[in-house]
Amino acid sequence: MPVLNPGDPGALLLLLAAWCVDVALGASWFFRKSWFCPAVLVARVVVGLDRRLNRVERGDANLMARGVLVVLVVLSAVAAFACAVTALARVVPYGFGFVLAVLIACVSLRRPWSQAREVRRALEQGGPAAGRHALSQMVGRPVSGGVDVHGVARQAIEETSLFFNRNVVGCVFWFGLAGLPGLMVWEAVGAMNAMIGARSPRYEHFGWAAAKLDALLNFLPARLTGLALALASSFVPGGRAGRAFRTMRRDARRHRSPNLGWPIAATAGGLGLALGGVRCEGEVTIHEPWIGDGRARVVGLDVGRVLALACIALLIVVCAAALVVAVVLAVSVWVAG
């Protein structure tokens, strides 16, 4: 059964199976706590290379070259591993199980959704302090005490939109386009960008390659994410697809990232909210441009609305992927016949 080539229906079924296992068992959390998880391995390698190669006394060009070297080394290893697993799966009986195991280790749906629900529960039952604590677990960093309940809810909604872009649309796009190597490279680039691609004096030059490559790989997925979220907003109470498209066209460029503004603007417009504004980086409170012209006093109920929006958008993405596979198969049969 062909399940390993991009465009094969079996490839989409494998990804869906990995998502189902993760949602049912939380399997990705187990893998991410073990040595088997590719993201954990990439993080450990990048940390080691960062300590050895990223020295303040080196020149800017030297640091940039070393950052390029880190990206090349990590991606070469990841791509080689993914190609080896794919080749092994093709010659071993029931070898698709190897690919499925790696997919389960890479994908993550249950944990981000659970974290967003926890933020909503904390806001509704525990107030601002509980909400900030739950949000800190979601974003992986401390949340400033100056952020009120509306700021917490806005940031949780933004993080959910970005999670949908990274963990759903990006995974489907790159797995469908390049198979397991494409998916693992996508995950590795995202991990490197999160670690060394931050805009800071330490990583301004050393993390340049990781940040630029992440922006390049995310160019189409981010816009497809905005499209899926905008279409899904028609099925959410109070949502409007037309407003989502108008907000994307007008406000997506206001975000500090050329890509991430698209899913955030689609969510803000589709749900009639205003996102951005106050955000937190550790103990520092930062004021950003507003995205969307709706209600800025976002509450826990709106976090539940964006979860519903993401679920509907997930169905749209899966149906769209299945349609693309059907078209590819039909064209292949037509050409062969």
Coordinates of C-alpha atoms in Angstrom, one line a residue:
M1 CA 0.0 0.0 0.0
P2 CA 1.6 3.3 -1.0
V3 CA 1.5 5.5 2.0
L4 CA 4.9 7.3 2.0
N5 CA 4.9 9.4 -1.2
P6 CA 3.7 13.0 -1.1
G7 CA 0.2 13.2 -2.6
D8 CA -0.7 9.6 -1.7
P9 CA -4.0 9.3 0.2
G10 CA -2.2 7.0 2.7
A11 CA 0.1 9.9 3.7
L12 CA -2.8 12.0 4.7
L13 CA -4.3 9.0 6.6
L14 CA -1.1 8.5 8.5
L15 CA -1.0 12.2 9.6
L16 CA -4.7 11.9 10.7
A17 CA -3.9 8.7 12.6
A18 CA -1.0 10.5 14.4
W19 CA -3.3 13.3 15.3
C20 CA -5.9 10.9 16.6
V21 CA -3.4 9.0 18.8
D22 CA -2.1 12.3 20.2
V23 CA -5.6 13.6 20.9
A24 CA -6.7 10.3 22.5
L25 CA -3.6 9.6 24.5
G26 CA -1.5 12.8 24.7
A27 CA 1.2 10.8 23.1
S28 CA 3.2 13.8 21.9
W29 CA 3.7 14.9 25.5
F30 CA 5.2 11.5 26.3
F31 CA 7.6 11.7 23.4
R32 CA 8.6 15.3 24.2
K33 CA 9.6 14.1 27.7
S34 CA 11.8 11.4 26.2
W35 CA 15.0 11.2 24.1
F36 CA 13.0 10.0 21.1
C37 CA 11.3 13.3 20.4
P38 CA 12.9 15.0 17.4
A39 CA 12.2 18.5 18.8
V40 CA 14.0 17.6 22.1
L41 CA 17.0 16.3 20.1
V42 CA 17.1 19.4 17.9
A43 CA 16.9 21.6 21.0
R44 CA 19.7 19.8 22.7
V45 CA 22.0 20.1 19.7
V46 CA 21.2 23.7 19.1
V47 CA 21.9 24.6 22.8
G48 CA 25.2 22.8 22.6
L49 CA 26.2 24.6 19.3
D50 CA 25.0 27.9 20.7
R51 CA 27.3 27.6 23.7
R52 CA 30.3 26.6 21.6
L53 CA 29.9 28.9 18.5
N54 CA 28.0 32.0 19.6
R55 CA 30.7 34.1 21.3
V56 CA 30.2 37.8 21.9
E57 CA 33.8 38.6 20.9
R58 CA 33.4 37.3 17.3
G59 CA 32.5 39.7 14.5
D60 CA 29.0 40.1 13.0
A61 CA 29.9 38.3 9.8
N62 CA 31.6 35.5 11.7
L63 CA 28.5 35.0 13.9
M64 CA 26.2 35.0 10.8
A65 CA 28.4 32.4 9.1
R66 CA 28.3 30.2 12.2
G67 CA 24.6 30.6 12.4
V68 CA 24.3 29.4 8.8
L69 CA 26.5 26.4 9.7
V70 CA 24.2 25.5 12.6
V71 CA 21.2 25.5 10.4
L72 CA 22.9 23.4 7.7
V73 CA 24.2 20.9 10.2
V74 CA 20.8 20.4 12.0
L75 CA 18.7 20.3 8.9
S76 CA 21.1 17.9 7.2
A77 CA 20.9 15.5 10.1
V78 CA 17.1 15.8 10.3
A79 CA 16.6 15.3 6.6
A80 CA 18.9 12.3 6.6
F81 CA 17.1 10.7 9.5
A82 CA 13.7 11.3 7.8
C83 CA 14.9 9.9 4.5
A84 CA 16.3 6.9 6.2
V85 CA 13.0 6.2 8.1
T86 CA 11.1 6.6 4.8
A87 CA 13.4 4.3 2.9
L88 CA 13.3 1.7 5.7
A89 CA 9.5 1.8 5.8
R90 CA 9.3 1.1 2.1
V91 CA 11.2 -2.2 2.4
V92 CA 10.0 -3.6 5.7
P93 CA 6.6 -5.2 6.0
Y94 CA 4.2 -2.8 7.7
G95 CA 7.0 -0.3 7.6
F96 CA 4.5 2.6 7.7
G97 CA 4.5 2.0 11.4
F98 CA 7.9 3.6 11.6
V99 CA 6.6 6.7 9.8
L100 CA 3.6 6.8 12.1
A101 CA 5.7 6.6 15.2
V102 CA 7.8 9.6 14.0
L103 CA 4.7 11.5 13.1
I104 CA 3.2 10.9 16.6
A105 CA 6.5 12.2 18.1
C106 CA 6.4 15.3 15.9
V107 CA 2.7 16.4 15.9
S108 CA 1.0 18.0 18.8
L109 CA -2.7 18.9 19.0
R110 CA -3.9 17.9 22.5
R111 CA -1.5 19.9 24.6
P112 CA -2.0 23.3 23.0
W113 CA -5.8 22.9 23.0
S114 CA -5.7 21.8 26.6
Q115 CA -3.6 24.8 27.6
A116 CA -6.0 27.2 25.9
R117 CA -8.9 25.6 27.7
E118 CA -7.0 25.9 31.0
V119 CA -6.5 29.7 30.3
R120 CA -10.2 30.0 29.8
R121 CA -11.1 28.1 32.9
A122 CA -8.5 30.1 35.0
L123 CA -9.9 33.4 33.8
E124 CA -13.5 32.4 34.5
Q125 CA -12.9 30.8 37.9
G126 CA -9.7 32.2 39.3
G127 CA -9.4 35.8 38.0
P128 CA -6.3 37.7 36.6
A129 CA -3.6 36.0 38.7
A130 CA -4.8 32.5 37.8
G131 CA -5.2 33.5 34.2
R132 CA -1.6 34.8 34.0
H133 CA -0.3 31.6 35.6
A134 CA -2.2 29.5 33.0
L135 CA -1.0 31.7 30.2
S136 CA 2.6 31.4 31.4
Q137 CA 2.3 27.6 31.0
M138 CA 0.9 28.1 27.5
V139 CA 3.6 30.4 26.2
G140 CA 6.5 29.0 28.2
R141 CA 7.6 32.2 29.9
P142 CA 6.6 34.4 32.8
V143 CA 3.7 36.7 32.3
S144 CA 3.9 40.3 33.5
G145 CA 1.7 41.1 36.5
G146 CA 0.6 44.3 34.7
V147 CA -1.4 42.4 32.1
D148 CA -5.1 42.3 33.0
V149 CA -7.7 39.6 32.2
H150 CA -8.4 41.1 28.8
G151 CA -4.7 41.1 27.9
V152 CA -4.4 37.5 29.0
A153 CA -7.4 36.4 26.9
R154 CA -6.1 38.3 23.9
Q155 CA -2.7 36.7 24.1
A156 CA -4.2 33.2 24.6
I157 CA -6.3 33.7 21.4
E158 CA -3.2 34.9 19.5
E159 CA -1.2 31.9 20.7
T160 CA -4.0 29.5 19.6
S161 CA -4.1 31.1 16.1
L162 CA -0.3 30.7 15.8
F163 CA -0.4 27.2 17.1
F164 CA -3.0 26.3 14.4
N165 CA -0.6 27.8 11.8
R166 CA 2.4 25.9 13.1
N167 CA 0.9 22.6 14.2
V168 CA -1.9 22.1 11.7
V169 CA -1.6 24.0 8.4
G170 CA 2.2 24.0 8.3
C171 CA 2.3 20.3 9.1
V172 CA -0.2 19.4 6.4
F173 CA 1.4 21.7 3.8
W174 CA 5.0 20.4 4.2
F175 CA 4.1 16.8 4.8
G176 CA 1.9 16.8 1.7
L177 CA 4.5 18.6 -0.3
A178 CA 7.7 16.8 0.8
G179 CA 6.6 13.8 2.9
L180 CA 8.3 13.0 6.2
P181 CA 11.5 14.9 5.4
G182 CA 9.5 18.1 4.7
L183 CA 7.5 17.8 7.9
M184 CA 10.6 17.2 10.0
V185 CA 12.6 20.0 8.4
W186 CA 9.5 22.3 9.1
E187 CA 9.5 21.3 12.8
A188 CA 13.3 21.6 13.1
V189 CA 13.3 25.1 11.6
G190 CA 10.5 26.2 13.9
A191 CA 12.4 24.9 16.9
M192 CA 15.6 26.7 15.9
N193 CA 13.8 29.9 15.2
A194 CA 12.2 29.7 18.6
M195 CA 15.6 29.2 20.3
I196 CA 18.0 31.4 18.4
G197 CA 15.9 33.4 16.0
A198 CA 14.6 35.9 18.6
R199 CA 15.3 39.5 18.0
S200 CA 17.9 40.2 20.7
P201 CA 21.5 41.4 20.7
R202 CA 22.8 37.9 21.4
Y203 CA 21.0 36.3 18.4
E204 CA 20.8 39.3 16.0
H205 CA 23.5 37.8 13.7
F206 CA 23.9 34.2 15.0
G207 CA 20.1 33.5 14.6
W208 CA 19.7 35.4 11.3
A209 CA 19.7 32.2 9.1
A210 CA 17.1 30.4 11.3
A211 CA 14.8 33.4 11.4
K212 CA 15.0 34.0 7.7
L213 CA 14.5 30.4 6.8
D214 CA 11.5 30.1 9.1
A215 CA 9.9 33.2 7.5
L216 CA 10.5 31.7 4.0
L217 CA 9.0 28.3 4.9
N218 CA 6.0 29.9 6.6
F219 CA 5.1 32.3 3.8
L220 CA 2.5 30.1 2.2
P221 CA 1.3 28.2 5.4
A222 CA 0.6 31.5 7.2
R223 CA -1.6 32.8 4.4
L224 CA -3.4 29.5 4.0
T225 CA -4.0 29.5 7.8
G226 CA -5.6 32.9 7.5
L227 CA -7.8 31.6 4.7
A228 CA -8.9 28.6 6.7
L229 CA -9.7 30.6 9.8
A230 CA -11.6 33.2 7.8
L231 CA -13.7 30.6 6.1
A232 CA -14.3 28.8 9.5
S233 CA -15.5 32.0 11.1
S234 CA -18.8 31.8 9.2
F235 CA -19.7 28.7 11.4
V236 CA -18.9 30.3 14.8
P237 CA -21.6 32.3 16.6
G238 CA -21.0 36.0 15.9
G239 CA -18.4 35.2 13.3
R240 CA -18.2 36.8 9.8
A241 CA -16.0 35.6 7.0
G242 CA -16.2 38.8 5.1
R243 CA -15.0 40.8 8.1
A244 CA -12.1 38.3 8.5
F245 CA -10.9 38.9 4.9
R246 CA -11.1 42.6 5.2
T247 CA -9.2 42.6 8.5
M248 CA -6.4 40.4 6.9
R249 CA -6.1 42.7 4.0
R250 CA -5.9 45.8 6.1
D251 CA -4.1 44.7 9.4
A252 CA -2.0 41.6 8.7
R253 CA 1.0 43.8 7.9
R254 CA 0.8 45.6 11.2
H255 CA 2.2 42.6 13.1
R256 CA 5.9 42.5 13.8
S257 CA 6.2 39.3 11.7
P258 CA 5.4 39.4 8.0
N259 CA 3.7 36.0 8.2
L260 CA 2.1 35.7 11.7
G261 CA -0.1 38.7 11.2
W262 CA -2.3 36.7 8.8
P263 CA -3.7 34.1 11.2
I264 CA -4.1 36.7 13.9
A265 CA -5.8 39.2 11.7
A266 CA -8.2 36.4 10.4
T267 CA -9.1 35.4 13.9
A268 CA -9.6 39.0 15.1
G269 CA -11.8 39.9 12.1
G270 CA -13.7 36.7 12.0
L271 CA -14.6 36.9 15.7
G272 CA -15.1 40.6 15.8
L273 CA -12.2 41.3 18.2
A274 CA -9.2 43.6 18.5
L275 CA -6.0 41.7 19.2
G276 CA -2.5 42.9 19.8
G277 CA -2.2 45.9 22.1
V278 CA -0.6 45.0 25.3
R279 CA 1.6 41.8 25.3
C280 CA 4.2 40.5 27.7
E281 CA 7.7 39.4 27.3
G282 CA 8.8 38.1 30.8
E283 CA 8.3 41.0 33.2
V284 CA 8.3 43.6 30.4
T285 CA 5.0 44.9 29.1
I286 CA 5.0 45.9 25.4
H287 CA 2.4 47.9 23.5
E288 CA 1.9 46.7 19.9
P289 CA -0.4 47.9 17.1
W290 CA -4.0 46.8 17.3
I291 CA -5.1 44.2 14.8
G292 CA -8.9 44.3 14.1
D293 CA -11.4 47.0 15.0
G294 CA -13.7 44.9 17.2
R295 CA -14.0 44.4 20.9
A296 CA -10.7 44.8 22.8
R297 CA -12.2 43.7 26.2
V298 CA -11.7 40.0 25.4
V299 CA -12.9 37.5 28.0
G300 CA -12.5 33.8 28.7
L301 CA -15.6 33.0 26.6
D302 CA -13.8 34.4 23.6
V303 CA -11.0 31.9 24.2
G304 CA -13.6 29.1 23.9
R305 CA -14.8 30.7 20.6
V306 CA -11.4 30.6 19.1
L307 CA -11.0 26.9 20.1
A308 CA -14.3 26.3 18.2
L309 CA -13.0 28.3 15.3
A310 CA -9.8 26.2 15.2
C311 CA -11.7 22.9 15.3
I312 CA -13.9 24.0 12.3
A313 CA -10.8 25.3 10.5
L314 CA -9.1 21.9 11.1
L315 CA -12.0 20.2 9.3
I316 CA -11.7 22.6 6.4
V317 CA -8.0 21.9 6.1
V318 CA -8.5 18.1 6.2
C319 CA -11.2 18.3 3.6
A320 CA -9.1 20.6 1.4
A321 CA -6.1 18.3 1.7
A322 CA -8.3 15.3 0.8
L323 CA -9.6 17.2 -2.3
V324 CA -6.1 18.0 -3.4
V325 CA -5.2 14.3 -3.1
A326 CA -8.2 13.3 -5.1
V327 CA -7.3 15.8 -7.9
V328 CA -3.7 14.5 -7.9
L329 CA -4.9 10.9 -8.2
A330 CA -7.4 11.8 -10.9
V331 CA -4.8 13.6 -12.9
S332 CA -2.3 10.7 -12.5
V333 CA -4.9 8.2 -13.7
W334 CA -5.8 10.4 -16.6
V335 CA -2.1 10.8 -17.6
A336 CA -1.4 7.1 -17.2
G337 CA -4.5 6.1 -19.2

